[in-house]
Amino acid sequence: LPAIFSLLSKDTGDTYELVLVPWKRAVVESERQSGGITNISANKAREAFYDFSLPIYDDYIQMVVIKGKEFAYSGLWSLKPKLVGVTSGASYGEDIDKAIADGLINVDRDPGQVNRMKKLLLGRIDVALVGNGSVGFEQLIASDPELKANRSKFVVLQPPLVRDQLHLAFA
């Protein structure tokens, strides 16, 4: 993300001060109007509160399972019997958010993807949602020694759950 904003700065002449904080804190601080928020999905609830930029990039949300526990994904109903690890406060698009709110998808919320992947390893969740496509998945695995040591146990299901357009937004 910092690299994307560096390129934007070169193209537009705008300057950005990026402060990397946990997602939930970023949402709270942006709602208090202490700055903007990036990597945020637009949805109806957020559109009532935020002004959104044009999409910055497409985030492909991957479904990760433990080898041997793969399943054929054929729509949101495929997730009904599963416990799905998601980021607290994240939106995964209108359809998925509605399925979660309606109880079609049972979720376990956490603050970060490393913890989520460790829960997957321990069998505490069935599916981990991981952002930033295959590159993001590989960077996530490389970021933690335990995940790296267990790389062969993870399977990324195809197709990705969703293509999520991410924005810069201000309250």
Short mmCIF file of C-alpha atoms in Angstrom, two decimals:
data_model
loop_
_atom_site.label_atom_id
_atom_site.label_comp_id
_atom_site.label_asym_id
_atom_site.label_seq_id
_atom_site.Cartn_x
_atom_site.Cartn_y
_atom_site.Cartn_z
CA LEU A 1 0.00 0.00 0.00
CA PRO A 2 2.74 2.54 0.72
CA ALA A 3 4.17 1.79 -2.74
CA ILE A 4 0.80 2.50 -4.37
CA PHE A 5 0.52 5.86 -2.62
CA SER A 6 4.10 6.71 -3.57
CA LEU A 7 3.18 6.16 -7.23
CA LEU A 8 0.00 8.21 -6.81
CA SER A 9 2.03 11.01 -5.27
CA LYS A 10 4.41 11.04 -8.25
CA ASP A 11 1.49 11.07 -10.71
CA THR A 12 -0.66 13.69 -8.97
CA GLY A 13 1.73 15.79 -6.89
CA ASP A 14 -0.42 15.07 -3.83
CA THR A 15 1.33 14.05 -0.64
CA TYR A 16 0.17 11.40 1.80
CA GLU A 17 1.15 10.65 5.37
CA LEU A 18 0.43 6.98 5.99
CA VAL A 19 0.04 5.77 9.56
CA LEU A 20 -0.31 2.00 9.77
CA VAL A 21 -2.62 0.95 12.62
CA PRO A 22 -4.90 -2.03 13.28
CA TRP A 23 -8.06 -1.98 11.17
CA LYS A 24 -10.53 -1.35 13.99
CA ARG A 25 -8.50 1.65 15.23
CA ALA A 26 -8.25 3.01 11.68
CA VAL A 27 -12.04 2.91 11.38
CA VAL A 28 -12.56 4.64 14.75
CA GLU A 29 -9.98 7.34 14.02
CA SER A 30 -11.37 8.02 10.55
CA GLU A 31 -14.89 8.27 11.99
CA ARG A 32 -13.54 10.87 14.43
CA GLN A 33 -12.27 12.74 11.36
CA SER A 34 -8.64 12.54 12.47
CA GLY A 35 -7.67 11.51 8.94
CA GLY A 36 -8.72 9.38 6.06
CA ILE A 37 -8.79 5.64 5.78
CA THR A 38 -7.56 3.49 2.94
CA ASN A 39 -8.06 -0.12 1.95
CA ILE A 40 -11.75 0.40 2.64
CA SER A 41 -14.61 -1.18 0.72
CA ALA A 42 -17.58 0.93 -0.24
CA ASN A 43 -20.99 -0.28 0.85
CA LYS A 44 -24.34 1.41 1.46
CA ALA A 45 -23.78 1.91 5.19
CA ARG A 46 -20.33 3.41 4.66
CA GLU A 47 -21.47 5.57 1.73
CA ALA A 48 -23.77 7.42 4.13
CA PHE A 49 -20.75 8.41 6.23
CA TYR A 50 -17.70 8.53 3.94
CA ASP A 51 -16.70 10.23 0.71
CA PHE A 52 -14.86 7.62 -1.37
CA SER A 53 -12.12 8.00 -3.96
CA LEU A 54 -12.23 6.09 -7.19
CA PRO A 55 -11.01 2.52 -6.57
CA ILE A 56 -7.31 2.33 -5.76
CA TYR A 57 -6.99 -1.37 -6.47
CA ASP A 58 -8.89 -4.64 -6.56
CA ASP A 59 -8.46 -6.90 -3.56
CA TYR A 60 -9.11 -10.56 -4.22
CA ILE A 61 -10.37 -12.19 -1.02
CA GLN A 62 -9.03 -15.74 -0.86
CA MET A 63 -10.55 -18.66 1.05
CA VAL A 64 -7.85 -20.70 2.76
CA VAL A 65 -8.40 -24.15 4.25
CA ILE A 66 -6.24 -26.93 5.66
CA LYS A 67 -5.07 -29.53 3.12
CA GLY A 68 -7.52 -32.43 3.09
CA LYS A 69 -10.44 -30.18 4.06
CA GLU A 70 -10.97 -28.62 0.65
CA PHE A 71 -14.55 -28.20 -0.62
CA ALA A 72 -16.13 -27.10 -3.86
CA TYR A 73 -17.27 -23.51 -3.58
CA SER A 74 -20.53 -22.99 -5.45
CA GLY A 75 -21.85 -19.83 -3.83
CA LEU A 76 -22.37 -18.46 -0.35
CA TRP A 77 -24.43 -21.51 0.65
CA SER A 78 -21.19 -23.50 0.43
CA LEU A 79 -20.01 -21.63 3.54
CA LYS A 80 -23.13 -22.29 5.64
CA PRO A 81 -21.75 -25.32 7.53
CA LYS A 82 -18.33 -23.69 8.02
CA LEU A 83 -16.90 -21.37 10.66
CA VAL A 84 -15.23 -18.60 8.68
CA GLY A 85 -12.46 -16.39 10.09
CA VAL A 86 -12.85 -12.71 9.15
CA THR A 87 -11.39 -9.36 10.15
CA SER A 88 -13.29 -7.43 12.84
CA GLY A 89 -15.01 -4.44 11.28
CA ALA A 90 -14.23 -5.46 7.70
CA SER A 91 -16.72 -5.45 4.85
CA TYR A 92 -16.49 -8.13 2.21
CA GLY A 93 -19.10 -6.63 -0.10
CA GLU A 94 -22.86 -6.23 0.18
CA ASP A 95 -23.76 -9.88 -0.55
CA ILE A 96 -21.29 -11.37 1.92
CA ASP A 97 -22.03 -8.75 4.60
CA LYS A 98 -25.76 -9.54 4.26
CA ALA A 99 -25.13 -13.30 4.45
CA ILE A 100 -23.15 -12.75 7.66
CA ALA A 101 -25.82 -10.45 9.14
CA ASP A 102 -28.56 -12.96 8.23
CA GLY A 103 -26.64 -15.82 9.86
CA LEU A 104 -26.05 -17.72 6.61
CA ILE A 105 -22.31 -17.49 7.24
CA ASN A 106 -21.03 -18.12 10.76
CA VAL A 107 -17.98 -16.02 11.46
CA ASP A 108 -15.18 -15.77 13.97
CA ARG A 109 -13.88 -12.18 14.05
CA ASP A 110 -10.29 -11.31 14.83
CA PRO A 111 -7.97 -8.32 14.48
CA GLY A 112 -5.52 -9.78 11.98
CA GLN A 113 -4.73 -12.39 9.39
CA VAL A 114 -1.77 -13.99 11.19
CA ASN A 115 -3.98 -14.87 14.17
CA ARG A 116 -6.65 -16.14 11.79
CA MET A 117 -4.22 -18.46 10.02
CA LYS A 118 -3.01 -19.82 13.35
CA LYS A 119 -6.64 -20.52 14.33
CA LEU A 120 -6.98 -22.40 11.06
CA LEU A 121 -3.90 -24.48 11.88
CA LEU A 122 -5.37 -25.32 15.28
CA GLY A 123 -8.74 -26.32 13.81
CA ARG A 124 -10.58 -23.49 15.57
CA ILE A 125 -12.00 -22.25 12.24
CA ASP A 126 -12.74 -24.05 8.97
CA VAL A 127 -11.96 -21.28 6.48
CA ALA A 128 -9.77 -18.18 6.76
CA LEU A 129 -10.53 -15.20 4.55
CA VAL A 130 -7.28 -13.60 3.43
CA GLY A 131 -6.99 -10.41 1.41
CA ASN A 132 -4.68 -9.13 -1.32
CA GLY A 133 -4.88 -12.15 -3.58
CA SER A 134 -2.19 -14.76 -3.99
CA VAL A 135 0.60 -12.23 -3.42
CA GLY A 136 -0.99 -11.16 -0.13
CA PHE A 137 -1.36 -14.79 0.92
CA GLU A 138 2.30 -15.55 0.24
CA GLN A 139 3.43 -12.38 2.04
CA LEU A 140 1.26 -13.34 5.01
CA ILE A 141 2.81 -16.81 5.19
CA ALA A 142 6.33 -15.36 4.90
CA SER A 143 5.64 -12.86 7.71
CA ASP A 144 5.39 -15.45 10.48
CA PRO A 145 7.79 -18.34 11.26
CA GLU A 146 5.01 -20.72 12.36
CA LEU A 147 2.95 -20.07 9.23
CA LYS A 148 6.04 -20.40 7.04
CA ALA A 149 6.93 -23.74 8.66
CA ASN A 150 3.39 -25.00 7.96
CA ARG A 151 3.00 -23.58 4.42
CA SER A 152 2.36 -27.02 2.91
CA LYS A 153 -0.73 -27.47 5.12
CA PHE A 154 -2.61 -24.54 3.54
CA VAL A 155 -4.73 -24.68 0.39
CA VAL A 156 -6.16 -21.60 -1.31
CA LEU A 157 -9.53 -22.44 -2.84
CA GLN A 158 -10.44 -21.22 -6.30
CA PRO A 159 -12.05 -19.03 -7.37
CA PRO A 160 -11.47 -16.19 -4.90
CA LEU A 161 -14.52 -15.46 -2.76
CA VAL A 162 -14.82 -11.91 -4.06
CA ARG A 163 -13.08 -9.14 -5.95
CA ASP A 164 -13.32 -6.18 -3.59
CA GLN A 165 -12.55 -2.69 -4.89
CA LEU A 166 -10.70 -0.72 -2.24
CA HIS A 167 -10.73 3.06 -1.81
CA LEU A 168 -9.37 6.01 0.11
CA ALA A 169 -12.19 7.59 2.13
CA PHE A 170 -12.80 10.56 4.42
CA ALA A 171 -15.64 11.13 6.83
#
